[in-house]
mmCIF file of C-alpha atoms in Angstrom:
data_model
loop_
_atom_site.group_PDB
_atom_site.id
_atom_site.type_symbol
_atom_site.label_atom_id
_atom_site.label_comp_id
_atom_site.label_asym_id
_atom_site.label_seq_id
_atom_site.Cartn_x
_atom_site.Cartn_y
_atom_site.Cartn_z
ATOM 1 C CA UNK A 108 -0.037 -0.181 -0.033
ATOM 2 C CA UNK A 109 1.377 3.427 -0.761
ATOM 3 C CA UNK A 110 1.670 6.117 1.592
ATOM 4 C CA UNK A 111 -0.674 9.383 1.339
ATOM 5 C CA UNK A 112 1.110 12.514 2.734
ATOM 6 C CA UNK A 113 -0.976 16.210 3.330
ATOM 7 C CA UNK A 114 1.897 18.648 2.439
ATOM 8 C CA UNK A 115 0.883 22.027 3.702
ATOM 9 C CA UNK A 116 1.817 25.177 5.081
ATOM 10 C CA UNK A 117 -0.459 26.215 7.485
ATOM 11 C CA UNK A 118 -1.442 29.294 10.445
ATOM 12 C CA UNK A 119 -1.183 28.175 13.726
ATOM 13 C CA UNK A 120 -5.386 29.083 13.399
ATOM 14 C CA UNK A 121 -4.832 25.919 10.811
ATOM 15 C CA UNK A 122 -5.336 28.276 7.925
ATOM 16 C CA UNK A 123 -4.141 27.494 4.403
ATOM 17 C CA UNK A 124 -5.712 29.367 1.925
ATOM 18 C CA UNK A 125 -3.896 31.330 -0.375
ATOM 19 C CA UNK A 126 -0.383 30.735 1.201
ATOM 20 C CA UNK A 127 1.986 31.903 -2.181
ATOM 21 C CA UNK A 128 -0.595 35.129 -3.584
ATOM 22 C CA UNK A 129 -3.774 32.988 -4.828
ATOM 23 C CA UNK A 130 -5.580 36.266 -5.355
ATOM 24 C CA UNK A 131 -8.810 36.853 -3.812
ATOM 25 C CA UNK A 132 -7.866 36.156 -0.576
ATOM 26 C CA UNK A 133 -7.309 38.777 2.126
ATOM 27 C CA UNK A 134 -4.117 37.293 3.332
ATOM 28 C CA UNK A 135 -2.839 36.214 0.461
ATOM 29 C CA UNK A 136 0.869 35.625 0.143
ATOM 30 C CA UNK A 137 1.083 35.036 4.185
ATOM 31 C CA UNK A 138 4.025 32.643 3.354
ATOM 32 C CA UNK A 139 6.690 34.819 2.001
ATOM 33 C CA UNK A 140 5.479 38.506 2.938
ATOM 34 C CA UNK A 141 4.818 38.439 6.547
ATOM 35 C CA UNK A 142 7.358 36.247 7.943
ATOM 36 C CA UNK A 143 11.810 36.587 7.375
ATOM 37 C CA UNK A 144 13.087 33.368 4.751
ATOM 38 C CA UNK A 145 15.173 30.393 6.151
ATOM 39 C CA UNK A 146 15.999 27.935 3.878
ATOM 40 C CA UNK A 147 16.498 25.292 6.543
ATOM 41 C CA UNK A 148 12.987 25.523 7.019
ATOM 42 C CA UNK A 149 11.883 25.098 3.904
ATOM 43 C CA UNK A 150 13.869 21.659 3.342
ATOM 44 C CA UNK A 151 11.233 19.255 3.704
ATOM 45 C CA UNK A 152 9.885 20.729 0.601
ATOM 46 C CA UNK A 153 12.611 18.891 -1.224
ATOM 47 C CA UNK A 154 12.992 16.132 -0.028
ATOM 48 C CA UNK A 155 9.534 15.734 -0.765
ATOM 49 C CA UNK A 156 10.277 15.791 -4.228
ATOM 50 C CA UNK A 157 12.583 13.261 -3.543
ATOM 51 C CA UNK A 158 10.691 10.931 -2.003
ATOM 52 C CA UNK A 159 7.221 10.907 -3.380
ATOM 53 C CA UNK A 160 6.672 9.184 -6.457
ATOM 54 C CA UNK A 161 3.013 10.687 -7.357
ATOM 55 C CA UNK A 162 0.992 13.846 -6.879
ATOM 56 C CA UNK A 163 -2.613 14.184 -6.005
ATOM 57 C CA UNK A 164 -4.573 17.623 -5.935
ATOM 58 C CA UNK A 165 -7.942 18.573 -5.897
ATOM 59 C CA UNK A 166 -9.208 20.782 -9.139
ATOM 60 C CA UNK A 167 -8.582 24.180 -7.469
ATOM 61 C CA UNK A 168 -5.277 23.492 -6.417
ATOM 62 C CA UNK A 169 -4.716 21.825 -10.126
ATOM 63 C CA UNK A 170 -6.059 24.718 -11.921
ATOM 64 C CA UNK A 171 -3.456 27.577 -9.240
ATOM 65 C CA UNK A 172 -0.580 25.009 -9.968
ATOM 66 C CA UNK A 173 -0.559 23.844 -13.495
ATOM 67 C CA UNK A 174 0.004 26.980 -15.196
ATOM 68 C CA UNK A 175 3.108 28.282 -12.994
ATOM 69 C CA UNK A 176 4.773 24.784 -11.774
ATOM 70 C CA UNK A 177 5.376 22.906 -15.082
ATOM 71 C CA UNK A 178 7.900 25.758 -15.712
ATOM 72 C CA UNK A 179 9.401 26.384 -12.209
ATOM 73 C CA UNK A 180 12.932 25.520 -11.531
ATOM 74 C CA UNK A 181 12.122 25.302 -7.354
ATOM 75 C CA UNK A 182 9.487 21.720 -8.585
ATOM 76 C CA UNK A 183 11.375 20.471 -11.784
ATOM 77 C CA UNK A 184 11.252 16.905 -9.985
ATOM 78 C CA UNK A 185 7.789 17.439 -9.782
ATOM 79 C CA UNK A 186 7.211 17.843 -13.500
ATOM 80 C CA UNK A 187 8.062 14.111 -14.471
ATOM 81 C CA UNK A 188 6.228 12.876 -11.814
ATOM 82 C CA UNK A 189 2.562 11.027 -12.251
ATOM 83 C CA UNK A 190 -0.352 13.744 -11.156
ATOM 84 C CA UNK A 191 -4.195 13.115 -9.855
ATOM 85 C CA UNK A 192 -6.695 15.249 -9.560
ATOM 86 C CA UNK A 193 -9.693 14.378 -7.762
ATOM 87 C CA UNK A 194 -12.478 16.371 -9.658
ATOM 88 C CA UNK A 195 -15.616 15.268 -10.765
ATOM 89 C CA UNK A 196 -15.528 18.720 -13.111
ATOM 90 C CA UNK A 197 -12.622 18.689 -14.636
ATOM 91 C CA UNK A 198 -12.717 17.403 -18.254
ATOM 92 C CA UNK A 199 -9.540 15.759 -20.362
ATOM 93 C CA UNK A 200 -9.389 18.495 -22.251
ATOM 94 C CA UNK A 201 -8.862 21.087 -19.323
ATOM 95 C CA UNK A 202 -5.505 19.657 -18.617
ATOM 96 C CA UNK A 203 -2.217 21.311 -19.606
ATOM 97 C CA UNK A 204 -0.095 19.075 -21.855
ATOM 98 C CA UNK A 205 3.109 20.520 -20.992
ATOM 99 C CA UNK A 206 3.444 19.491 -17.303
ATOM 100 C CA UNK A 207 3.421 15.355 -17.540
ATOM 101 C CA UNK A 208 1.205 12.237 -17.008
ATOM 102 C CA UNK A 209 -2.119 13.610 -15.347
ATOM 103 C CA UNK A 210 -4.901 10.734 -14.632
ATOM 104 C CA UNK A 211 -8.576 12.202 -13.334
ATOM 105 C CA UNK A 212 -9.817 10.777 -10.139
ATOM 106 C CA UNK A 213 -13.705 11.259 -9.910
ATOM 107 C CA UNK A 214 -14.260 10.226 -6.003
ATOM 108 C CA UNK A 215 -12.524 8.862 -2.727
ATOM 109 C CA UNK A 216 -12.965 5.333 -3.903
ATOM 110 C CA UNK A 217 -10.623 5.331 -7.027
ATOM 111 C CA UNK A 218 -8.045 7.539 -4.641
ATOM 112 C CA UNK A 219 -8.307 4.769 -2.220
ATOM 113 C CA UNK A 220 -7.538 2.609 -5.062
ATOM 114 C CA UNK A 221 -5.045 3.907 -5.758
ATOM 115 C CA UNK A 222 -3.451 3.849 -2.402
ATOM 116 C CA UNK A 223 -3.368 0.076 -2.711
ATOM 117 C CA UNK A 224 -1.401 0.345 -6.230
ATOM 118 C CA UNK A 225 2.636 -0.276 -5.822
ATOM 119 C CA UNK A 226 4.693 2.638 -6.177
ATOM 120 C CA UNK A 227 6.251 5.157 -3.515
ATOM 121 C CA UNK A 228 4.630 7.785 -1.410
ATOM 122 C CA UNK A 229 1.850 9.955 -3.439
ATOM 123 C CA UNK A 230 2.099 13.783 -1.690
ATOM 124 C CA UNK A 231 -0.922 16.264 -1.422
ATOM 125 C CA UNK A 232 -0.239 19.606 -1.911
ATOM 126 C CA UNK A 233 -2.849 22.280 -1.418
ATOM 127 C CA UNK A 234 -5.928 21.190 -2.187
ATOM 128 C CA UNK A 235 -7.768 22.060 1.458
ATOM 129 C CA UNK A 236 -11.612 20.960 0.413
ATOM 130 C CA UNK A 237 -9.790 17.207 -1.039
ATOM 131 C CA UNK A 238 -7.085 17.188 2.346
ATOM 132 C CA UNK A 239 -10.530 17.576 4.776
ATOM 133 C CA UNK A 240 -12.246 14.750 2.857
ATOM 134 C CA UNK A 241 -9.524 12.148 2.403
ATOM 135 C CA UNK A 242 -8.847 13.048 5.966
ATOM 136 C CA UNK A 243 -12.389 11.869 7.284
ATOM 137 C CA UNK A 244 -12.092 9.267 4.705
ATOM 138 C CA UNK A 245 -9.380 8.197 6.831
ATOM 139 C CA UNK A 246 -6.901 8.142 3.380
ATOM 140 C CA UNK A 247 -3.968 10.196 4.962
ATOM 141 C CA UNK A 248 -1.228 8.492 6.286
ATOM 142 C CA UNK A 249 1.487 11.203 6.967
ATOM 143 C CA UNK A 250 1.432 15.107 7.745
ATOM 144 C CA UNK A 251 4.374 17.421 6.381
ATOM 145 C CA UNK A 252 3.151 20.543 8.680
ATOM 146 C CA UNK A 253 5.405 23.734 7.727
ATOM 147 C CA UNK A 254 3.668 25.782 10.346
ATOM 148 C CA UNK A 255 4.030 29.408 11.023
ATOM 149 C CA UNK A 256 3.709 32.045 13.635
ATOM 150 C CA UNK A 257 0.839 33.863 12.347
ATOM 151 C CA UNK A 258 -3.110 33.963 13.372
ATOM 152 C CA UNK A 259 -5.215 34.255 10.071
ATOM 153 C CA UNK A 260 -8.345 33.985 11.417
ATOM 154 C CA UNK A 261 -10.588 33.952 8.097
ATOM 155 C CA UNK A 262 -9.855 31.246 4.937
ATOM 156 C CA UNK A 263 -9.863 27.622 4.176
ATOM 157 C CA UNK A 264 -8.621 25.482 6.638
ATOM 158 C CA UNK A 265 -6.733 22.061 6.660
ATOM 159 C CA UNK A 266 -9.206 20.044 8.828
ATOM 160 C CA UNK A 267 -12.703 20.012 8.498
ATOM 161 C CA UNK A 268 -15.156 20.610 11.525
ATOM 162 C CA UNK A 269 -16.842 17.086 11.153
ATOM 163 C CA UNK A 270 -17.952 15.262 14.212
ATOM 164 C CA UNK A 271 -15.925 12.489 14.264
ATOM 165 C CA UNK A 272 -13.920 10.203 16.281
ATOM 166 C CA UNK A 273 -10.495 11.208 17.929
ATOM 167 C CA UNK A 274 -7.611 10.646 15.105
ATOM 168 C CA UNK A 275 -4.491 9.799 17.018
ATOM 169 C CA UNK A 276 -1.619 10.904 15.309
ATOM 170 C CA UNK A 277 2.446 9.712 16.546
ATOM 171 C CA UNK A 278 4.986 13.313 15.964
ATOM 172 C CA UNK A 279 7.956 11.114 14.184
ATOM 173 C CA UNK A 280 9.823 14.727 13.312
ATOM 174 C CA UNK A 281 9.762 18.632 14.401
ATOM 175 C CA UNK A 282 11.923 21.274 14.300
ATOM 176 C CA UNK A 283 11.539 25.263 15.371
ATOM 177 C CA UNK A 284 13.264 27.580 13.405
ATOM 178 C CA UNK A 285 14.452 31.274 14.486
ATOM 179 C CA UNK A 286 11.893 33.089 12.444
ATOM 180 C CA UNK A 287 9.133 31.065 14.686
ATOM 181 C CA UNK A 288 8.479 28.265 11.787
ATOM 182 C CA UNK A 289 8.007 25.333 13.183
ATOM 183 C CA UNK A 290 8.136 21.658 11.129
ATOM 184 C CA UNK A 291 6.238 19.199 12.598
ATOM 185 C CA UNK A 292 5.646 15.506 10.889
ATOM 186 C CA UNK A 293 2.705 13.137 12.007
ATOM 187 C CA UNK A 294 1.972 9.917 11.425
ATOM 188 C CA UNK A 295 -1.346 8.927 11.319
ATOM 189 C CA UNK A 296 -2.316 5.712 13.626
ATOM 190 C CA UNK A 297 -4.741 3.996 12.101
#
């Protein structure tokens, strides 16, 4: 079974929306305009590219990343990696042609089936709504969280407000940085 890893930049109050400057959000770009940049705090992002064997994202994140990431040197390893987009509305004609193999999955059942295939870890980037659904369905195996010392108030959150049983996590890696960022890696106890 493949490991499904949720990777997120997250504020201390759980907001994940608009970290890189996406339009339409009051605090858009909060990851780099409000906190001093320290390269060592982002080491995990480079490691994810080397360790992952596929990317999973929702339609909104795909539509935000696909025009930009294929030509970015920072994401060169992702270009050749298989990509999976969970969407009930995205069509094949909506996929970009310069970002490698991309498959549209229509349901969480298809995500569960993908996890049963051979291969390495699958990394989820962005995709707040998808992360919530995956978590609620018990499909996430690990969280890579870079926590920013900010309270953003409004915005999409990584975790849903669904009333569900406690889900236990095991902290397997952590570090705090001089700029206030924290790296927290949790395994989900299934």
